[in-house]
Structure formats: structure tokens, C-alpha cells
Amino acid sequence: EDGTDKNLDGVHRWKAYLKYQAEYSEHEAQAQLIPDGNDWAQAPTEIAVEWHQVPEGVPALLYAASMSARHGDRLTGAERRELARKIFTENPDFTLETLTEYLPVSKSSASDYVADIRARRKEAQRMTAYRLHRLGWTQQEIGDTVGVSQSTYAEEYLSEFPDLEIPIKKLLSEGIPPLEVAERYNMPLILVWAISLAGLTDAQRMAKLNINVQPYDVWHFTKCHELFGSEHPGRIPGDLVAHALYFFTEPGDTVVDPMAGSGTTQDVCLAMGRKCYAYDIDDRHGRPDTISHNIAKDGW
């Protein structure tokens, strides 16, 4: 009931349970027909089972497959592929070594099963690393966030960023809209804009973003800028953050947002060429550039 007991070896346990149910139902029916005091065969109160401790870090389904294989119930090739893909979809950091240890399949076959899933995971890590790089995070911080060592980050990620930007800049220079470029390269739109606006003055950036500078002490914004942040209760207009950066900071300055919400501040900082560290107690948006932090508990 508490979720710690799992019926792993499906076919064998299922058949044993059905047999137990059938015997118990039969004895229960007989008990109602025989007068009190007469002896009758007692219904079984337990069945023999094997108990196993599922190894830490091994999905129950994978362990169950290994147990079934031991009894001769081997998965088909299609079933092995489906299981491998399910595991890697739920946990992209799962290792091929662990998969092949419990699933009767070669490492090369296992790699083929999940090649596209791992490739998407690697690309997502690269985009995360690039985002944090533009926000001015340290190599150690970025490596910790994407799950690689600092040296691996420097060799496999940081060194690729110039090559990442070249084709983006080329398409943008040819007049291809940022949204189309983002779709071609499976890159977050805000990162395409960050590349597009790099090197421009703040006034030029605001103009490119269609944000009219309001040089007075009352600002009015009719709605949230669609480029900045996600849907969120209390979401603020990105134009407001852009104005604060325009009037009170310089390109390259570091901005801190202690209650980042949907990530509006980080997105504006990417567009405006500022560094940024953002924190929030609520991680519902799963943003890698928002650091989980409870100010009330852990302080400033």
C-alpha cells in the first residue's frame, strides 16, 4: 500500500494470484453451505513468492524483465526496444551499461534503440549550456547544471559556441526571420534573438524588439511581451524589465532577480546583453536559468 512492494515477475505472480483467488473463493462458498461445527478444508492464507530488492537506480520494469528472462520469458526485440526507449525517455541520463546489464541485448543494439533520445538530450544540454554562458555563469556552475565536469564543458561545449553562432548569424543576415531560424536549428527563440542583437546599442536593441522607450517617470505597458517569460501568475511585462535595464544598467552588467517567476528577467537580459542570476522558490517552469531558493528559509 505504501508503494514499496511491486509485483515484478508479471506472468508467474499473476497466475499464482489467480490460483489463490480461485481456491479462496471456492472455500468461502463451501463455508457458507456447511453447518457450523463441521470441519472443512481451510482456505489458504498465503502463497509462496520470491522477494527481491530492486537495485538502486534500476527501474522496476527493467529489473522485472531480467527476472522474467531468468524464467525463460524473454522479451521480443520490439519489446526490448520499447522498454529501453521508455526508460531513457523518463531518465535521459540513464546509462547504456546499466541497461545492457539487465536487458539481454548488446550495447550496440541498445545504443541504436535510444540514439535519437540521447541526441535530443545532448542538444538540450548544449542549448542550456549556451544560455547560461550568455548569462555569464561560471564554467563550474554551467557544468554542474548540465551534469558534466568543468573540463568536459570547456572541451565539448564552450569550444562549440562560436560554430553554433555562425550559421545563425548567416541566416539572420540573409533576412530569415528569427522564428524560422529557431525552428530550423531547434533552438529557443530567445537565444536566436540574443545572437541577432549582440553588439548593438541598447537603443538599437529596443528598436529591434519593438519596444518604444518611454523617457518619463510613468511607464505604461498594455500587455506582456511574448518573447519574454512563460505564462505565470503575476507575470510582469518584459518591456518593464527592458526599461529598467535601459535606464539603470550597462551592457555586461550583472542583474539579480530574487523572485524570478516565469523567467522574464533572464530572457530580457539575454536580449539586452546583460548577465543574470535568478532565483525562485517555485520551479514549476523547470527553467535551467532559475536557481531553486527559499529566501525565507535560506536567507539572502
PDB file of C-alpha atoms in Angstrom:
ATOM      1  CA  GLU A   1       0.000   0.000   0.000  1.00  0.00           C
ATOM      2  CA  ASP A   2       2.877   2.395   0.630  1.00  0.00           C
ATOM      3  CA  GLY A   3       4.284   1.777  -2.847  1.00  0.00           C
ATOM      4  CA  THR A   4       7.341  -0.193  -1.765  1.00  0.00           C
ATOM      5  CA  ASP A   5       6.115  -3.634  -2.854  1.00  0.00           C
ATOM      6  CA  LYS A   6       5.991  -4.265  -6.596  1.00  0.00           C
ATOM      7  CA  ASN A   7       4.681  -7.310  -8.425  1.00  0.00           C
ATOM      8  CA  LEU A   8       7.696  -7.770 -10.672  1.00  0.00           C
ATOM      9  CA  ASP A   9       7.677 -11.138 -12.400  1.00  0.00           C
ATOM     10  CA  GLY A  10       4.334 -10.486 -14.054  1.00  0.00           C
ATOM     11  CA  VAL A  11       3.201 -13.800 -15.548  1.00  0.00           C
ATOM     12  CA  HIS A  12       4.224 -16.070 -12.691  1.00  0.00           C
ATOM     13  CA  ARG A  13       2.935 -13.829  -9.896  1.00  0.00           C
ATOM     14  CA  TRP A  14      -0.287 -13.153 -11.796  1.00  0.00           C
ATOM     15  CA  LYS A  15      -1.010 -16.855 -12.300  1.00  0.00           C
ATOM     16  CA  ALA A  16      -0.235 -17.616  -8.658  1.00  0.00           C
ATOM     17  CA  TYR A  17      -2.576 -14.867  -7.539  1.00  0.00           C
ATOM     18  CA  LEU A  18      -5.378 -16.088  -9.802  1.00  0.00           C
ATOM     19  CA  LYS A  19      -4.961 -19.600  -8.429  1.00  0.00           C
ATOM     20  CA  TYR A  20      -5.061 -18.260  -4.870  1.00  0.00           C
ATOM     21  CA  GLN A  21      -8.209 -16.260  -5.616  1.00  0.00           C
ATOM     22  CA  ALA A  22      -9.940 -19.265  -7.171  1.00  0.00           C
ATOM     23  CA  GLU A  23      -9.126 -21.536  -4.203  1.00  0.00           C
ATOM     24  CA  TYR A  24     -10.163 -18.938  -1.652  1.00  0.00           C
ATOM     25  CA  SER A  25     -13.473 -18.237  -3.422  1.00  0.00           C
ATOM     26  CA  GLU A  26     -14.245 -21.967  -3.589  1.00  0.00           C
ATOM     27  CA  HIS A  27     -13.568 -22.476   0.120  1.00  0.00           C
ATOM     28  CA  GLU A  28     -15.532 -19.369   1.038  1.00  0.00           C
ATOM     29  CA  ALA A  29     -18.561 -20.668  -0.900  1.00  0.00           C
ATOM     30  CA  GLN A  30     -18.284 -24.075   0.824  1.00  0.00           C
ATOM     31  CA  ALA A  31     -18.103 -22.452   4.249  1.00  0.00           C
ATOM     32  CA  GLN A  32     -21.489 -20.843   3.709  1.00  0.00           C
ATOM     33  CA  LEU A  33     -23.092 -24.182   2.799  1.00  0.00           C
ATOM     34  CA  ILE A  34     -21.686 -26.388   5.595  1.00  0.00           C
ATOM     35  CA  PRO A  35     -23.315 -26.061   9.058  1.00  0.00           C
ATOM     36  CA  ASP A  36     -21.290 -24.570  11.874  1.00  0.00           C
ATOM     37  CA  GLY A  37     -19.099 -27.042  13.670  1.00  0.00           C
ATOM     38  CA  ASN A  38     -18.332 -29.288  10.733  1.00  0.00           C
ATOM     39  CA  ASP A  39     -14.739 -29.492   9.574  1.00  0.00           C
ATOM     40  CA  TRP A  40     -13.942 -28.176   6.115  1.00  0.00           C
ATOM     41  CA  ALA A  41     -10.748 -27.506   4.308  1.00  0.00           C
ATOM     42  CA  GLN A  42      -9.341 -24.171   5.395  1.00  0.00           C
ATOM     43  CA  ALA A  43      -8.799 -21.539   2.746  1.00  0.00           C
ATOM     44  CA  PRO A  44      -5.119 -20.811   2.064  1.00  0.00           C
ATOM     45  CA  THR A  45      -3.810 -17.728   3.854  1.00  0.00           C
ATOM     46  CA  GLU A  46      -0.576 -17.253   1.946  1.00  0.00           C
ATOM     47  CA  ILE A  47       1.192 -18.186  -1.246  1.00  0.00           C
ATOM     48  CA  ALA A  48       4.876 -18.745  -1.858  1.00  0.00           C
ATOM     49  CA  VAL A  49       6.647 -15.832  -3.539  1.00  0.00           C
ATOM     50  CA  GLU A  50      10.215 -14.740  -4.160  1.00  0.00           C
ATOM     51  CA  TRP A  51      11.225 -11.407  -2.646  1.00  0.00           C
ATOM     52  CA  HIS A  52      13.870  -9.314  -4.353  1.00  0.00           C
ATOM     53  CA  GLN A  53      15.444  -5.996  -3.535  1.00  0.00           C
ATOM     54  CA  VAL A  54      15.353  -3.905  -6.709  1.00  0.00           C
ATOM     55  CA  PRO A  55      18.867  -2.436  -7.081  1.00  0.00           C
ATOM     56  CA  GLU A  56      19.074   1.285  -6.503  1.00  0.00           C
ATOM     57  CA  GLY A  57      18.811   3.282  -9.705  1.00  0.00           C
ATOM     58  CA  VAL A  58      17.373   0.367 -11.703  1.00  0.00           C
ATOM     59  CA  PRO A  59      13.775   0.876 -12.930  1.00  0.00           C
ATOM     60  CA  ALA A  60      11.395  -1.788 -11.682  1.00  0.00           C
ATOM     61  CA  LEU A  61      10.315  -2.653 -15.229  1.00  0.00           C
ATOM     62  CA  LEU A  62      13.905  -3.308 -16.265  1.00  0.00           C
ATOM     63  CA  TYR A  63      14.556  -5.481 -13.231  1.00  0.00           C
ATOM     64  CA  ALA A  64      11.315  -7.355 -13.891  1.00  0.00           C
ATOM     65  CA  ALA A  65      12.443  -8.040 -17.462  1.00  0.00           C
ATOM     66  CA  SER A  66      15.684  -9.545 -16.174  1.00  0.00           C
ATOM     67  CA  MET A  67      13.765 -11.757 -13.733  1.00  0.00           C
ATOM     68  CA  SER A  68      11.354 -12.915 -16.419  1.00  0.00           C
ATOM     69  CA  ALA A  69      14.265 -13.742 -18.722  1.00  0.00           C
ATOM     70  CA  ARG A  70      15.654 -15.953 -15.977  1.00  0.00           C
ATOM     71  CA  HIS A  71      12.415 -17.973 -16.133  1.00  0.00           C
ATOM     72  CA  GLY A  72      12.528 -18.207 -19.914  1.00  0.00           C
ATOM     73  CA  ASP A  73      10.048 -15.414 -20.636  1.00  0.00           C
ATOM     74  CA  ARG A  74      12.393 -13.343 -22.790  1.00  0.00           C
ATOM     75  CA  LEU A  75      11.194 -10.133 -24.368  1.00  0.00           C
ATOM     76  CA  THR A  76      10.919  -9.878 -28.121  1.00  0.00           C
ATOM     77  CA  GLY A  77      13.151  -7.448 -29.975  1.00  0.00           C
ATOM     78  CA  ALA A  78      10.286  -4.962 -30.274  1.00  0.00           C
ATOM     79  CA  GLU A  79       9.555  -5.241 -26.554  1.00  0.00           C
ATOM     80  CA  ARG A  80      13.217  -4.691 -25.648  1.00  0.00           C
ATOM     81  CA  ARG A  81      13.305  -1.588 -27.836  1.00  0.00           C
ATOM     82  CA  GLU A  82      10.075  -0.249 -26.340  1.00  0.00           C
ATOM     83  CA  LEU A  83      11.323  -0.815 -22.799  1.00  0.00           C
ATOM     84  CA  ALA A  84      14.687   0.829 -23.498  1.00  0.00           C
ATOM     85  CA  ARG A  85      13.013   3.882 -25.032  1.00  0.00           C
ATOM     86  CA  LYS A  86      10.584   4.175 -22.109  1.00  0.00           C
ATOM     87  CA  ILE A  87      13.458   4.133 -19.621  1.00  0.00           C
ATOM     88  CA  PHE A  88      15.539   6.715 -21.490  1.00  0.00           C
ATOM     89  CA  THR A  89      12.526   8.942 -22.116  1.00  0.00           C
ATOM     90  CA  GLU A  90      11.818   9.067 -18.391  1.00  0.00           C
ATOM     91  CA  ASN A  91      15.505   9.377 -17.479  1.00  0.00           C
ATOM     92  CA  PRO A  92      17.750  10.649 -20.318  1.00  0.00           C
ATOM     93  CA  ASP A  93      20.786  10.321 -18.003  1.00  0.00           C
ATOM     94  CA  PHE A  94      20.365   6.558 -17.698  1.00  0.00           C
ATOM     95  CA  THR A  95      23.454   4.634 -18.835  1.00  0.00           C
ATOM     96  CA  LEU A  96      23.712   2.055 -21.585  1.00  0.00           C
ATOM     97  CA  GLU A  97      25.912  -0.042 -19.296  1.00  0.00           C
ATOM     98  CA  THR A  98      23.116  -0.436 -16.731  1.00  0.00           C
ATOM     99  CA  LEU A  99      20.559  -1.120 -19.458  1.00  0.00           C
ATOM    100  CA  THR A 100      22.587  -3.923 -21.051  1.00  0.00           C
ATOM    101  CA  GLU A 101      23.399  -5.397 -17.641  1.00  0.00           C
ATOM    102  CA  TYR A 102      19.735  -6.194 -17.016  1.00  0.00           C
ATOM    103  CA  LEU A 103      18.315  -6.336 -20.532  1.00  0.00           C
ATOM    104  CA  PRO A 104      19.557  -9.208 -22.720  1.00  0.00           C
ATOM    105  CA  VAL A 105      20.784  -7.036 -25.571  1.00  0.00           C
ATOM    106  CA  SER A 106      24.156  -5.883 -26.879  1.00  0.00           C
ATOM    107  CA  LYS A 107      25.424  -2.384 -26.189  1.00  0.00           C
ATOM    108  CA  SER A 108      25.348  -1.521 -29.896  1.00  0.00           C
ATOM    109  CA  SER A 109      21.714  -2.597 -30.188  1.00  0.00           C
ATOM    110  CA  ALA A 110      20.788  -0.687 -27.033  1.00  0.00           C
ATOM    111  CA  SER A 111      22.525   2.384 -28.439  1.00  0.00           C
ATOM    112  CA  ASP A 112      20.502   2.086 -31.654  1.00  0.00           C
ATOM    113  CA  TYR A 113      17.274   1.827 -29.656  1.00  0.00           C
ATOM    114  CA  VAL A 114      17.778   5.174 -27.939  1.00  0.00           C
ATOM    115  CA  ALA A 115      20.133   7.071 -30.252  1.00  0.00           C
ATOM    116  CA  ASP A 116      17.599   9.771 -31.114  1.00  0.00           C
ATOM    117  CA  ILE A 117      16.572  10.230 -27.471  1.00  0.00           C
ATOM    118  CA  ARG A 118      20.189  10.636 -26.379  1.00  0.00           C
ATOM    119  CA  ALA A 119      20.880  13.019 -29.270  1.00  0.00           C
ATOM    120  CA  ARG A 120      17.962  15.236 -28.254  1.00  0.00           C
ATOM    121  CA  ARG A 121      19.193  15.140 -24.671  1.00  0.00           C
ATOM    122  CA  LYS A 122      22.690  16.199 -25.742  1.00  0.00           C
ATOM    123  CA  GLU A 123      21.277  19.019 -27.866  1.00  0.00           C
ATOM    124  CA  ALA A 124      19.104  20.208 -24.972  1.00  0.00           C
ATOM    125  CA  GLN A 125      22.177  20.202 -22.717  1.00  0.00           C
ATOM    126  CA  ARG A 126      24.089  22.215 -25.293  1.00  0.00           C
ATOM    127  CA  MET A 127      21.295  24.797 -25.533  1.00  0.00           C
ATOM    128  CA  THR A 128      21.166  25.034 -21.742  1.00  0.00           C
ATOM    129  CA  ALA A 129      24.923  25.498 -21.535  1.00  0.00           C
ATOM    130  CA  TYR A 130      24.832  28.165 -24.231  1.00  0.00           C
ATOM    131  CA  ARG A 131      22.004  30.027 -22.474  1.00  0.00           C
ATOM    132  CA  LEU A 132      23.879  30.064 -19.156  1.00  0.00           C
ATOM    133  CA  HIS A 133      27.096  31.055 -20.930  1.00  0.00           C
ATOM    134  CA  ARG A 134      25.397  34.145 -22.353  1.00  0.00           C
ATOM    135  CA  LEU A 135      24.003  34.929 -18.893  1.00  0.00           C
ATOM    136  CA  GLY A 136      27.536  34.986 -17.501  1.00  0.00           C
ATOM    137  CA  TRP A 137      27.521  31.884 -15.328  1.00  0.00           C
ATOM    138  CA  THR A 138      30.886  30.334 -14.478  1.00  0.00           C
ATOM    139  CA  GLN A 139      32.117  27.183 -16.203  1.00  0.00           C
ATOM    140  CA  GLN A 140      31.761  25.244 -12.950  1.00  0.00           C
ATOM    141  CA  GLU A 141      28.184  26.430 -12.456  1.00  0.00           C
ATOM    142  CA  ILE A 142      27.246  25.550 -16.021  1.00  0.00           C
ATOM    143  CA  GLY A 143      28.925  22.153 -15.816  1.00  0.00           C
ATOM    144  CA  ASP A 144      27.071  21.356 -12.599  1.00  0.00           C
ATOM    145  CA  THR A 145      23.752  22.389 -14.155  1.00  0.00           C
ATOM    146  CA  VAL A 146      24.080  20.312 -17.332  1.00  0.00           C
ATOM    147  CA  GLY A 147      25.690  17.392 -15.492  1.00  0.00           C
ATOM    148  CA  VAL A 148      29.226  17.413 -16.892  1.00  0.00           C
ATOM    149  CA  SER A 149      32.638  18.186 -15.457  1.00  0.00           C
ATOM    150  CA  GLN A 150      34.131  21.638 -15.898  1.00  0.00           C
ATOM    151  CA  SER A 151      36.787  20.239 -18.253  1.00  0.00           C
ATOM    152  CA  THR A 152      34.165  18.423 -20.348  1.00  0.00           C
ATOM    153  CA  TYR A 153      32.126  21.603 -20.558  1.00  0.00           C
ATOM    154  CA  ALA A 154      35.156  23.574 -21.734  1.00  0.00           C
ATOM    155  CA  GLU A 155      36.183  20.953 -24.306  1.00  0.00           C
ATOM    156  CA  GLU A 156      32.813  19.774 -25.654  1.00  0.00           C
ATOM    157  CA  TYR A 157      30.509  22.736 -25.157  1.00  0.00           C
ATOM    158  CA  LEU A 158      32.315  26.054 -24.783  1.00  0.00           C
ATOM    159  CA  SER A 159      34.576  25.414 -27.772  1.00  0.00           C
ATOM    160  CA  GLU A 160      31.499  24.746 -29.963  1.00  0.00           C
ATOM    161  CA  PHE A 161      29.674  28.003 -29.234  1.00  0.00           C
ATOM    162  CA  PRO A 162      31.370  30.053 -31.995  1.00  0.00           C
ATOM    163  CA  ASP A 163      30.452  27.360 -34.536  1.00  0.00           C
ATOM    164  CA  LEU A 164      26.932  27.360 -33.130  1.00  0.00           C
ATOM    165  CA  GLU A 165      26.546  31.085 -33.791  1.00  0.00           C
ATOM    166  CA  ILE A 166      27.996  31.219 -37.329  1.00  0.00           C
ATOM    167  CA  PRO A 167      25.094  29.601 -39.252  1.00  0.00           C
ATOM    168  CA  ILE A 168      22.574  31.501 -37.130  1.00  0.00           C
ATOM    169  CA  LYS A 169      24.196  34.818 -37.983  1.00  0.00           C
ATOM    170  CA  LYS A 170      24.379  33.880 -41.648  1.00  0.00           C
ATOM    171  CA  LEU A 171      20.665  33.116 -41.906  1.00  0.00           C
ATOM    172  CA  LEU A 172      19.750  36.252 -39.987  1.00  0.00           C
ATOM    173  CA  SER A 173      21.932  38.348 -42.302  1.00  0.00           C
ATOM    174  CA  GLU A 174      20.017  36.905 -45.241  1.00  0.00           C
ATOM    175  CA  GLY A 175      16.795  38.249 -43.774  1.00  0.00           C
ATOM    176  CA  ILE A 176      15.432  34.947 -42.450  1.00  0.00           C
ATOM    177  CA  PRO A 177      13.075  35.736 -39.522  1.00  0.00           C
ATOM    178  CA  PRO A 178      14.316  34.691 -36.053  1.00  0.00           C
ATOM    179  CA  LEU A 179      11.370  32.341 -35.543  1.00  0.00           C
ATOM    180  CA  GLU A 180      12.172  30.420 -38.725  1.00  0.00           C
ATOM    181  CA  VAL A 181      15.846  30.242 -37.765  1.00  0.00           C
ATOM    182  CA  ALA A 182      14.894  28.923 -34.319  1.00  0.00           C
ATOM    183  CA  GLU A 183      12.737  26.212 -35.886  1.00  0.00           C
ATOM    184  CA  ARG A 184      15.461  25.193 -38.356  1.00  0.00           C
ATOM    185  CA  TYR A 185      18.049  24.731 -35.607  1.00  0.00           C
ATOM    186  CA  ASN A 186      15.688  23.585 -32.834  1.00  0.00           C
ATOM    187  CA  MET A 187      16.958  26.499 -30.742  1.00  0.00           C
ATOM    188  CA  PRO A 188      14.951  28.507 -28.202  1.00  0.00           C
ATOM    189  CA  LEU A 189      13.749  31.673 -29.897  1.00  0.00           C
ATOM    190  CA  ILE A 190      15.227  33.948 -27.224  1.00  0.00           C
ATOM    191  CA  LEU A 191      18.709  32.579 -27.969  1.00  0.00           C
ATOM    192  CA  VAL A 192      18.316  33.400 -31.672  1.00  0.00           C
ATOM    193  CA  TRP A 193      17.343  36.927 -30.665  1.00  0.00           C
ATOM    194  CA  ALA A 194      20.330  37.144 -28.317  1.00  0.00           C
ATOM    195  CA  ILE A 195      22.636  36.301 -31.231  1.00  0.00           C
ATOM    196  CA  SER A 196      20.784  38.689 -33.520  1.00  0.00           C
ATOM    197  CA  LEU A 197      21.079  41.629 -31.097  1.00  0.00           C
ATOM    198  CA  ALA A 198      24.674  41.038 -29.988  1.00  0.00           C
ATOM    199  CA  GLY A 199      26.888  44.077 -30.488  1.00  0.00           C
ATOM    200  CA  LEU A 200      24.054  46.581 -30.886  1.00  0.00           C
ATOM    201  CA  THR A 201      23.477  49.578 -28.648  1.00  0.00           C
ATOM    202  CA  ASP A 202      20.644  49.486 -26.149  1.00  0.00           C
ATOM    203  CA  ALA A 203      18.627  51.884 -28.289  1.00  0.00           C
ATOM    204  CA  GLN A 204      19.090  49.631 -31.320  1.00  0.00           C
ATOM    205  CA  ARG A 205      18.114  46.557 -29.298  1.00  0.00           C
ATOM    206  CA  MET A 206      14.922  48.212 -28.045  1.00  0.00           C
ATOM    207  CA  ALA A 207      14.021  49.246 -31.591  1.00  0.00           C
ATOM    208  CA  LYS A 208      14.605  45.734 -32.957  1.00  0.00           C
ATOM    209  CA  LEU A 209      12.373  44.341 -30.183  1.00  0.00           C
ATOM    210  CA  ASN A 210       9.648  46.886 -30.998  1.00  0.00           C
ATOM    211  CA  ILE A 211       9.828  48.349 -27.509  1.00  0.00           C
ATOM    212  CA  ASN A 212       9.199  52.088 -27.548  1.00  0.00           C
ATOM    213  CA  VAL A 213      11.394  53.815 -24.990  1.00  0.00           C
ATOM    214  CA  GLN A 214       9.301  55.862 -22.558  1.00  0.00           C
ATOM    215  CA  PRO A 215      11.649  58.605 -21.236  1.00  0.00           C
ATOM    216  CA  TYR A 216       9.456  59.767 -18.368  1.00  0.00           C
ATOM    217  CA  ASP A 217       8.667  58.737 -14.817  1.00  0.00           C
ATOM    218  CA  VAL A 218       5.427  56.855 -15.512  1.00  0.00           C
ATOM    219  CA  TRP A 219       5.622  53.802 -17.755  1.00  0.00           C
ATOM    220  CA  HIS A 220       2.592  52.187 -19.342  1.00  0.00           C
ATOM    221  CA  PHE A 221       2.594  48.715 -20.912  1.00  0.00           C
ATOM    222  CA  THR A 222      -0.592  47.196 -22.302  1.00  0.00           C
ATOM    223  CA  LYS A 223       0.460  43.550 -22.231  1.00  0.00           C
ATOM    224  CA  CYS A 224       3.348  41.122 -21.660  1.00  0.00           C
ATOM    225  CA  HIS A 225       5.931  40.835 -24.442  1.00  0.00           C
ATOM    226  CA  GLU A 226       5.516  37.368 -25.979  1.00  0.00           C
ATOM    227  CA  LEU A 227       9.291  36.858 -26.236  1.00  0.00           C
ATOM    228  CA  PHE A 228       9.950  37.169 -22.511  1.00  0.00           C
ATOM    229  CA  GLY A 229       8.934  34.645 -19.858  1.00  0.00           C
ATOM    230  CA  SER A 230       6.252  31.968 -19.690  1.00  0.00           C
ATOM    231  CA  GLU A 231       2.637  32.109 -18.583  1.00  0.00           C
ATOM    232  CA  HIS A 232       2.738  32.677 -14.847  1.00  0.00           C
ATOM    233  CA  PRO A 233       0.556  34.211 -12.100  1.00  0.00           C
ATOM    234  CA  GLY A 234       1.685  37.809 -11.651  1.00  0.00           C
ATOM    235  CA  ARG A 235       3.842  37.742 -14.775  1.00  0.00           C
ATOM    236  CA  ILE A 236       5.313  41.180 -15.455  1.00  0.00           C
ATOM    237  CA  PRO A 237       5.778  42.750 -18.901  1.00  0.00           C
ATOM    238  CA  GLY A 238       9.237  42.172 -20.321  1.00  0.00           C
ATOM    239  CA  ASP A 239       9.087  45.789 -21.531  1.00  0.00           C
ATOM    240  CA  LEU A 240       9.207  46.873 -17.886  1.00  0.00           C
ATOM    241  CA  VAL A 241      12.407  44.908 -17.248  1.00  0.00           C
ATOM    242  CA  ALA A 242      13.875  46.190 -20.526  1.00  0.00           C
ATOM    243  CA  HIS A 243      13.240  49.783 -19.452  1.00  0.00           C
ATOM    244  CA  ALA A 244      14.867  49.179 -16.064  1.00  0.00           C
ATOM    245  CA  LEU A 245      17.936  47.754 -17.812  1.00  0.00           C
ATOM    246  CA  TYR A 246      17.950  50.525 -20.432  1.00  0.00           C
ATOM    247  CA  PHE A 247      17.952  53.359 -17.900  1.00  0.00           C
ATOM    248  CA  PHE A 248      19.828  51.895 -14.947  1.00  0.00           C
ATOM    249  CA  THR A 249      22.385  49.352 -16.238  1.00  0.00           C
ATOM    250  CA  GLU A 250      25.016  48.932 -18.916  1.00  0.00           C
ATOM    251  CA  PRO A 251      25.651  46.007 -21.298  1.00  0.00           C
ATOM    252  CA  GLY A 252      27.637  43.331 -19.472  1.00  0.00           C
ATOM    253  CA  ASP A 253      26.322  44.292 -16.025  1.00  0.00           C
ATOM    254  CA  THR A 254      25.093  41.512 -13.732  1.00  0.00           C
ATOM    255  CA  VAL A 255      21.411  41.537 -12.791  1.00  0.00           C
ATOM    256  CA  VAL A 256      19.963  39.607  -9.842  1.00  0.00           C
ATOM    257  CA  ASP A 257      16.281  38.665  -9.624  1.00  0.00           C
ATOM    258  CA  PRO A 258      15.424  37.075  -6.248  1.00  0.00           C
ATOM    259  CA  MET A 259      11.863  36.130  -7.324  1.00  0.00           C
ATOM    260  CA  ALA A 260      12.196  35.196 -10.995  1.00  0.00           C
ATOM    261  CA  GLY A 261       8.788  33.569 -11.533  1.00  0.00           C
ATOM    262  CA  SER A 262       8.441  32.607 -15.191  1.00  0.00           C
ATOM    263  CA  GLY A 263      11.915  33.826 -16.172  1.00  0.00           C
ATOM    264  CA  THR A 264      11.034  37.186 -17.713  1.00  0.00           C
ATOM    265  CA  THR A 265      14.149  38.855 -16.299  1.00  0.00           C
ATOM    266  CA  GLN A 266      16.523  36.212 -17.657  1.00  0.00           C
ATOM    267  CA  ASP A 267      15.007  36.402 -21.126  1.00  0.00           C
ATOM    268  CA  VAL A 268      15.246  40.191 -21.216  1.00  0.00           C
ATOM    269  CA  CYS A 269      18.843  40.017 -20.016  1.00  0.00           C
ATOM    270  CA  LEU A 270      19.660  37.653 -22.889  1.00  0.00           C
ATOM    271  CA  ALA A 271      18.162  40.113 -25.363  1.00  0.00           C
ATOM    272  CA  MET A 272      19.788  43.155 -23.754  1.00  0.00           C
ATOM    273  CA  GLY A 273      23.234  41.622 -23.308  1.00  0.00           C
ATOM    274  CA  ARG A 274      23.257  41.511 -19.504  1.00  0.00           C
ATOM    275  CA  LYS A 275      24.464  38.774 -17.201  1.00  0.00           C
ATOM    276  CA  CYS A 276      21.889  37.369 -14.813  1.00  0.00           C
ATOM    277  CA  TYR A 277      21.410  35.200 -11.745  1.00  0.00           C
ATOM    278  CA  ALA A 278      17.766  34.437 -10.978  1.00  0.00           C
ATOM    279  CA  TYR A 279      16.204  32.636  -8.013  1.00  0.00           C
ATOM    280  CA  ASP A 280      12.749  31.371  -7.091  1.00  0.00           C
ATOM    281  CA  ILE A 281      11.097  29.052  -4.574  1.00  0.00           C
ATOM    282  CA  ASP A 282       8.748  27.737  -7.300  1.00  0.00           C
ATOM    283  CA  ASP A 283      10.339  25.630 -10.042  1.00  0.00           C
ATOM    284  CA  ARG A 284       7.130  24.821 -11.923  1.00  0.00           C
ATOM    285  CA  HIS A 285       8.607  26.075 -15.205  1.00  0.00           C
ATOM    286  CA  GLY A 286      11.706  23.874 -14.936  1.00  0.00           C
ATOM    287  CA  ARG A 287      13.977  26.619 -16.231  1.00  0.00           C
ATOM    288  CA  PRO A 288      17.690  25.817 -16.005  1.00  0.00           C
ATOM    289  CA  ASP A 289      18.474  29.520 -15.550  1.00  0.00           C
ATOM    290  CA  THR A 290      16.354  29.777 -12.378  1.00  0.00           C
ATOM    291  CA  ILE A 291      18.115  28.622  -9.226  1.00  0.00           C
ATOM    292  CA  SER A 292      15.794  26.984  -6.684  1.00  0.00           C
ATOM    293  CA  HIS A 293      15.998  29.019  -3.480  1.00  0.00           C
ATOM    294  CA  ASN A 294      13.782  29.759  -0.483  1.00  0.00           C
ATOM    295  CA  ILE A 295      14.652  33.221   0.800  1.00  0.00           C
ATOM    296  CA  ALA A 296      12.514  32.838   3.929  1.00  0.00           C
ATOM    297  CA  LYS A 297      14.320  29.608   4.871  1.00  0.00           C
ATOM    298  CA  ASP A 298      17.825  30.072   3.473  1.00  0.00           C
ATOM    299  CA  GLY A 299      18.154  33.864   3.566  1.00  0.00           C
ATOM    300  CA  TRP A 300      19.733  36.221   1.066  1.00  0.00           C
TER     301      TRP A 300
END
